[in-house]
Amino acid sequence: METSQSKEDYIKAIWELTQDEQGVQRVRIAEHLGVSAPSVTAALHRLEKEGFAAADENGRVCLTERGRHIAEK
């Protein structure tokens, strides 16, 4: 499965941040990657649409099984 470097960066960031807590807030992803909150929102929308990540009703982000597979590579 082919993914872009940007997608891999976001997936890796989510993976790293979930090692500290259960679910990750978008603001933590922005801080971790040094990007703006709107950039994170747009990227997460794409990741969710492609089945790599999901957000719960509280806005916490986690990787799906597909996303974890990429992160573990």
CSV table of N, CA, C and O in Angstrom, one decimal:
chain,number,residue,atom,x,y,z
A,1,MET,N,0.9,-1.2,0.0
A,1,MET,CA,0.0,0.0,0.0
A,1,MET,C,0.9,1.2,0.0
A,1,MET,O,1.8,1.4,0.8
A,2,GLU,N,0.6,2.1,-0.9
A,2,GLU,CA,1.5,3.3,-1.1
A,2,GLU,C,0.8,4.5,-0.3
A,2,GLU,O,-0.3,4.8,-0.5
A,3,THR,N,1.7,5.1,0.5
A,3,THR,CA,1.2,6.4,1.2
A,3,THR,C,2.2,7.4,0.9
A,3,THR,O,3.4,7.2,0.7
A,4,SER,N,1.8,8.7,1.0
A,4,SER,CA,2.7,9.8,0.8
A,4,SER,C,3.5,10.0,2.1
A,4,SER,O,3.1,9.6,3.2
A,5,GLN,N,4.6,10.8,2.0
A,5,GLN,CA,5.4,11.1,3.1
A,5,GLN,C,4.6,11.9,4.2
A,5,GLN,O,4.8,11.7,5.4
A,6,SER,N,3.8,12.8,3.7
A,6,SER,CA,3.0,13.6,4.6
A,6,SER,C,2.0,12.7,5.4
A,6,SER,O,1.9,12.9,6.7
A,7,LYS,N,1.4,11.8,4.8
A,7,LYS,CA,0.5,10.9,5.5
A,7,LYS,C,1.2,10.1,6.5
A,7,LYS,O,0.8,9.9,7.6
A,8,GLU,N,2.4,9.6,6.1
A,8,GLU,CA,3.2,8.8,7.0
A,8,GLU,C,3.7,9.6,8.2
A,8,GLU,O,3.7,9.1,9.3
A,9,ASP,N,4.0,10.9,8.0
A,9,ASP,CA,4.4,11.8,9.1
A,9,ASP,C,3.2,11.9,10.1
A,9,ASP,O,3.5,11.9,11.3
A,10,TYR,N,2.0,12.1,9.6
A,10,TYR,CA,0.9,12.3,10.5
A,10,TYR,C,0.6,10.9,11.2
A,10,TYR,O,0.3,10.9,12.4
A,11,ILE,N,0.6,9.8,10.5
A,11,ILE,CA,0.4,8.5,11.1
A,11,ILE,C,1.5,8.3,12.2
A,11,ILE,O,1.1,7.8,13.3
A,12,LYS,N,2.7,8.6,11.9
A,12,LYS,CA,3.8,8.4,12.9
A,12,LYS,C,3.6,9.3,14.1
A,12,LYS,O,3.8,8.8,15.2
A,13,ALA,N,3.2,10.5,13.9
A,13,ALA,CA,2.9,11.4,15.0
A,13,ALA,C,1.8,10.9,15.9
A,13,ALA,O,1.9,10.9,17.1
A,14,ILE,N,0.7,10.5,15.3
A,14,ILE,CA,-0.4,9.9,16.1
A,14,ILE,C,0.1,8.7,16.9
A,14,ILE,O,-0.2,8.6,18.1
A,15,TRP,N,0.8,7.8,16.2
A,15,TRP,CA,1.4,6.6,16.9
A,15,TRP,C,2.2,7.0,18.1
A,15,TRP,O,2.1,6.4,19.2
A,16,GLU,N,3.2,7.9,17.9
A,16,GLU,CA,4.0,8.3,19.0
A,16,GLU,C,3.3,9.0,20.1
A,16,GLU,O,3.6,8.7,21.3
A,17,LEU,N,2.3,9.8,19.8
A,17,LEU,CA,1.6,10.5,20.9
A,17,LEU,C,0.6,9.5,21.6
A,17,LEU,O,0.4,9.7,22.8
A,18,THR,N,0.2,8.5,21.0
A,18,THR,CA,-0.7,7.5,21.6
A,18,THR,C,0.1,6.7,22.6
A,18,THR,O,-0.6,6.0,23.5
A,19,GLN,N,1.4,6.7,22.5
A,19,GLN,CA,2.2,5.9,23.5
A,19,GLN,C,2.1,6.5,24.9
A,19,GLN,O,2.3,5.9,25.9
A,20,ASP,N,1.7,7.8,24.9
A,20,ASP,CA,1.6,8.5,26.2
A,20,ASP,C,0.2,8.6,26.8
A,20,ASP,O,0.0,8.7,28.0
A,21,GLU,N,-0.8,8.5,25.9
A,21,GLU,CA,-2.2,8.6,26.4
A,21,GLU,C,-3.1,7.9,25.5
A,21,GLU,O,-2.7,7.4,24.4
A,22,GLN,N,-4.3,7.8,25.9
A,22,GLN,CA,-5.4,7.1,25.1
A,22,GLN,C,-6.1,8.1,24.2
A,22,GLN,O,-6.8,9.0,24.7
A,23,GLY,N,-5.8,8.1,22.9
A,23,GLY,CA,-6.4,9.1,22.0
A,23,GLY,C,-5.6,10.4,22.1
A,23,GLY,O,-5.0,10.7,23.1
A,24,VAL,N,-5.6,11.1,21.0
A,24,VAL,CA,-4.7,12.3,20.9
A,24,VAL,C,-5.6,13.5,20.4
A,24,VAL,O,-6.3,13.3,19.5
A,25,GLN,N,-5.4,14.6,21.1
A,25,GLN,CA,-6.0,15.8,20.6
A,25,GLN,C,-5.3,16.4,19.4
A,25,GLN,O,-4.1,16.3,19.3
A,26,ARG,N,-6.1,17.0,18.5
A,26,ARG,CA,-5.5,17.6,17.3
A,26,ARG,C,-4.4,18.6,17.6
A,26,ARG,O,-3.4,18.7,16.9
A,27,VAL,N,-4.6,19.4,18.7
A,27,VAL,CA,-3.6,20.4,19.0
A,27,VAL,C,-2.2,19.8,19.4
A,27,VAL,O,-1.2,20.3,19.0
A,28,ARG,N,-2.3,18.6,20.0
A,28,ARG,CA,-1.0,17.9,20.3
A,28,ARG,C,-0.3,17.5,19.0
A,28,ARG,O,0.9,17.5,18.9
A,29,ILE,N,-1.1,17.1,18.0
A,29,ILE,CA,-0.5,16.7,16.7
A,29,ILE,C,0.2,17.9,16.1
A,29,ILE,O,1.3,17.8,15.5
A,30,ALA,N,-0.5,19.0,16.1
A,30,ALA,CA,0.0,20.2,15.5
A,30,ALA,C,1.3,20.6,16.2
A,30,ALA,O,2.3,21.0,15.5
A,31,GLU,N,1.3,20.6,17.5
A,31,GLU,CA,2.6,20.9,18.2
A,31,GLU,C,3.7,20.0,17.9
A,31,GLU,O,4.8,20.4,17.7
A,32,HIS,N,3.4,18.7,17.8
A,32,HIS,CA,4.4,17.6,17.6
A,32,HIS,C,5.0,17.8,16.2
A,32,HIS,O,6.2,17.6,16.1
A,33,LEU,N,4.2,18.2,15.2
A,33,LEU,CA,4.7,18.3,13.8
A,33,LEU,C,5.1,19.7,13.5
A,33,LEU,O,5.7,19.9,12.4
A,34,GLY,N,4.8,20.7,14.3
A,34,GLY,CA,5.1,22.1,14.0
A,34,GLY,C,4.3,22.7,12.9
A,34,GLY,O,4.8,23.4,12.1
A,35,VAL,N,3.0,22.3,12.8
A,35,VAL,CA,2.1,22.8,11.8
A,35,VAL,C,0.9,23.4,12.4
A,35,VAL,O,0.7,23.4,13.6
A,36,SER,N,0.1,24.1,11.6
A,36,SER,CA,-1.0,24.8,12.1
A,36,SER,C,-2.2,23.8,12.4
A,36,SER,O,-2.3,22.7,11.8
A,37,ALA,N,-3.1,24.3,13.2
A,37,ALA,CA,-4.3,23.4,13.5
A,37,ALA,C,-5.1,23.2,12.3
A,37,ALA,O,-5.6,22.0,12.1
A,38,PRO,N,-5.3,24.2,11.4
A,38,PRO,CA,-6.1,23.9,10.2
A,38,PRO,C,-5.4,22.8,9.3
A,38,PRO,O,-6.1,22.0,8.6
A,39,SER,N,-4.1,22.8,9.3
A,39,SER,CA,-3.4,21.8,8.5
A,39,SER,C,-3.7,20.4,9.1
A,39,SER,O,-3.9,19.4,8.3
A,40,VAL,N,-3.7,20.3,10.4
A,40,VAL,CA,-4.0,19.0,11.0
A,40,VAL,C,-5.4,18.6,10.7
A,40,VAL,O,-5.6,17.4,10.4
A,41,THR,N,-6.3,19.5,10.8
A,41,THR,CA,-7.7,19.2,10.5
A,41,THR,C,-7.9,18.6,9.1
A,41,THR,O,-8.6,17.6,8.9
A,42,ALA,N,-7.3,19.3,8.1
A,42,ALA,CA,-7.3,18.8,6.7
A,42,ALA,C,-6.7,17.5,6.6
A,42,ALA,O,-7.3,16.6,5.9
A,43,ALA,N,-5.5,17.3,7.1
A,43,ALA,CA,-4.8,16.0,7.0
A,43,ALA,C,-5.6,14.9,7.7
A,43,ALA,O,-5.7,13.8,7.1
A,44,LEU,N,-6.2,15.1,8.9
A,44,LEU,CA,-7.0,14.1,9.5
A,44,LEU,C,-8.2,13.8,8.8
A,44,LEU,O,-8.6,12.6,8.8
A,45,HIS,N,-8.8,14.8,8.1
A,45,HIS,CA,-10.0,14.5,7.3
A,45,HIS,C,-9.6,13.5,6.2
A,45,HIS,O,-10.4,12.5,6.0
A,46,ARG,N,-8.5,13.7,5.6
A,46,ARG,CA,-8.0,12.7,4.5
A,46,ARG,C,-7.7,11.4,5.1
A,46,ARG,O,-8.1,10.3,4.6
A,47,LEU,N,-7.0,11.4,6.3
A,47,LEU,CA,-6.7,10.1,6.9
A,47,LEU,C,-7.9,9.3,7.3
A,47,LEU,O,-8.0,8.1,7.2
A,48,GLU,N,-9.0,10.0,7.8
A,48,GLU,CA,-10.2,9.4,8.2
A,48,GLU,C,-10.9,8.8,7.0
A,48,GLU,O,-11.4,7.7,7.0
A,49,LYS,N,-11.0,9.6,5.9
A,49,LYS,CA,-11.6,9.2,4.7
A,49,LYS,C,-11.0,8.0,4.1
A,49,LYS,O,-11.7,7.1,3.5
A,50,GLU,N,-9.7,7.8,4.2
A,50,GLU,CA,-8.9,6.7,3.7
A,50,GLU,C,-8.8,5.5,4.6
A,50,GLU,O,-8.2,4.5,4.3
A,51,GLY,N,-9.4,5.7,5.8
A,51,GLY,CA,-9.4,4.6,6.8
A,51,GLY,C,-8.1,4.4,7.6
A,51,GLY,O,-7.9,3.3,8.2
A,52,PHE,N,-7.3,5.4,7.7
A,52,PHE,CA,-6.1,5.3,8.5
A,52,PHE,C,-6.3,5.8,10.0
A,52,PHE,O,-5.5,5.4,10.9
A,53,ALA,N,-7.2,6.7,10.2
A,53,ALA,CA,-7.4,7.3,11.5
A,53,ALA,C,-8.9,7.5,11.8
A,53,ALA,O,-9.7,7.5,10.8
A,54,ALA,N,-9.3,7.7,13.0
A,54,ALA,CA,-10.7,7.9,13.4
A,54,ALA,C,-10.6,8.9,14.6
A,54,ALA,O,-9.7,8.9,15.4
A,55,ALA,N,-11.7,9.6,14.7
A,55,ALA,CA,-11.9,10.6,15.9
A,55,ALA,C,-13.1,10.2,16.6
A,55,ALA,O,-14.2,9.8,16.0
A,56,ASP,N,-13.1,10.2,18.0
A,56,ASP,CA,-14.3,9.9,18.7
A,56,ASP,C,-15.1,11.1,18.9
A,56,ASP,O,-14.8,12.2,18.5
A,57,GLU,N,-16.2,11.0,19.7
A,57,GLU,CA,-17.1,12.1,19.9
A,57,GLU,C,-16.5,13.3,20.7
A,57,GLU,O,-17.0,14.4,20.7
A,58,ASN,N,-15.4,13.0,21.4
A,58,ASN,CA,-14.7,14.0,22.1
A,58,ASN,C,-13.5,14.7,21.3
A,58,ASN,O,-12.8,15.5,21.9
A,59,GLY,N,-13.4,14.2,20.1
A,59,GLY,CA,-12.3,14.8,19.2
A,59,GLY,C,-11.0,14.2,19.4
A,59,GLY,O,-10.0,14.6,18.8
A,60,ARG,N,-10.9,13.1,20.2
A,60,ARG,CA,-9.6,12.4,20.3
A,60,ARG,C,-9.4,11.5,19.1
A,60,ARG,O,-10.3,10.8,18.6
A,61,VAL,N,-8.2,11.5,18.6
A,61,VAL,CA,-7.8,10.8,17.4
A,61,VAL,C,-7.1,9.6,17.7
A,61,VAL,O,-6.2,9.5,18.6
A,62,CYS,N,-7.3,8.5,17.0
A,62,CYS,CA,-6.6,7.3,17.1
A,62,CYS,C,-6.4,6.6,15.8
A,62,CYS,O,-7.1,7.0,14.8
A,63,LEU,N,-5.5,5.8,15.7
A,63,LEU,CA,-5.2,5.1,14.4
A,63,LEU,C,-6.2,3.9,14.3
A,63,LEU,O,-6.5,3.2,15.3
A,64,THR,N,-6.6,3.6,13.1
A,64,THR,CA,-7.4,2.4,12.8
A,64,THR,C,-6.4,1.2,12.7
A,64,THR,O,-5.2,1.4,12.7
A,65,GLU,N,-6.9,0.0,12.5
A,65,GLU,CA,-6.0,-1.1,12.3
A,65,GLU,C,-5.1,-0.9,11.1
A,65,GLU,O,-3.9,-1.1,11.1
A,66,ARG,N,-5.7,-0.3,10.0
A,66,ARG,CA,-4.9,0.0,8.8
A,66,ARG,C,-3.8,1.0,9.1
A,66,ARG,O,-2.7,0.9,8.6
A,67,GLY,N,-4.1,2.1,9.9
A,67,GLY,CA,-3.2,3.1,10.3
A,67,GLY,C,-2.1,2.5,11.1
A,67,GLY,O,-0.9,2.8,11.0
A,68,ARG,N,-2.4,1.6,12.1
A,68,ARG,CA,-1.4,1.0,12.9
A,68,ARG,C,-0.5,0.1,12.1
A,68,ARG,O,0.7,0.1,12.4
A,69,HIS,N,-1.0,-0.5,11.1
A,69,HIS,CA,-0.2,-1.3,10.2
A,69,HIS,C,0.9,-0.5,9.6
A,69,HIS,O,2.1,-0.9,9.5
A,70,ILE,N,0.5,0.7,9.1
A,70,ILE,CA,1.5,1.6,8.5
A,70,ILE,C,2.5,2.1,9.5
A,70,ILE,O,3.7,2.1,9.2
A,71,ALA,N,2.0,2.5,10.7
A,71,ALA,CA,2.9,3.0,11.7
A,71,ALA,C,3.9,2.0,12.2
A,71,ALA,O,5.1,2.3,12.5
A,72,GLU,N,3.6,0.7,12.2
A,72,GLU,CA,4.5,-0.3,12.7
A,72,GLU,C,5.5,-0.7,11.6
A,72,GLU,O,6.5,-1.4,12.0
A,73,LYS,N,5.3,-0.3,10.4
A,73,LYS,CA,6.3,-0.6,9.3
A,73,LYS,C,7.5,0.2,9.6
A,73,LYS,O,8.5,0.5,9.6
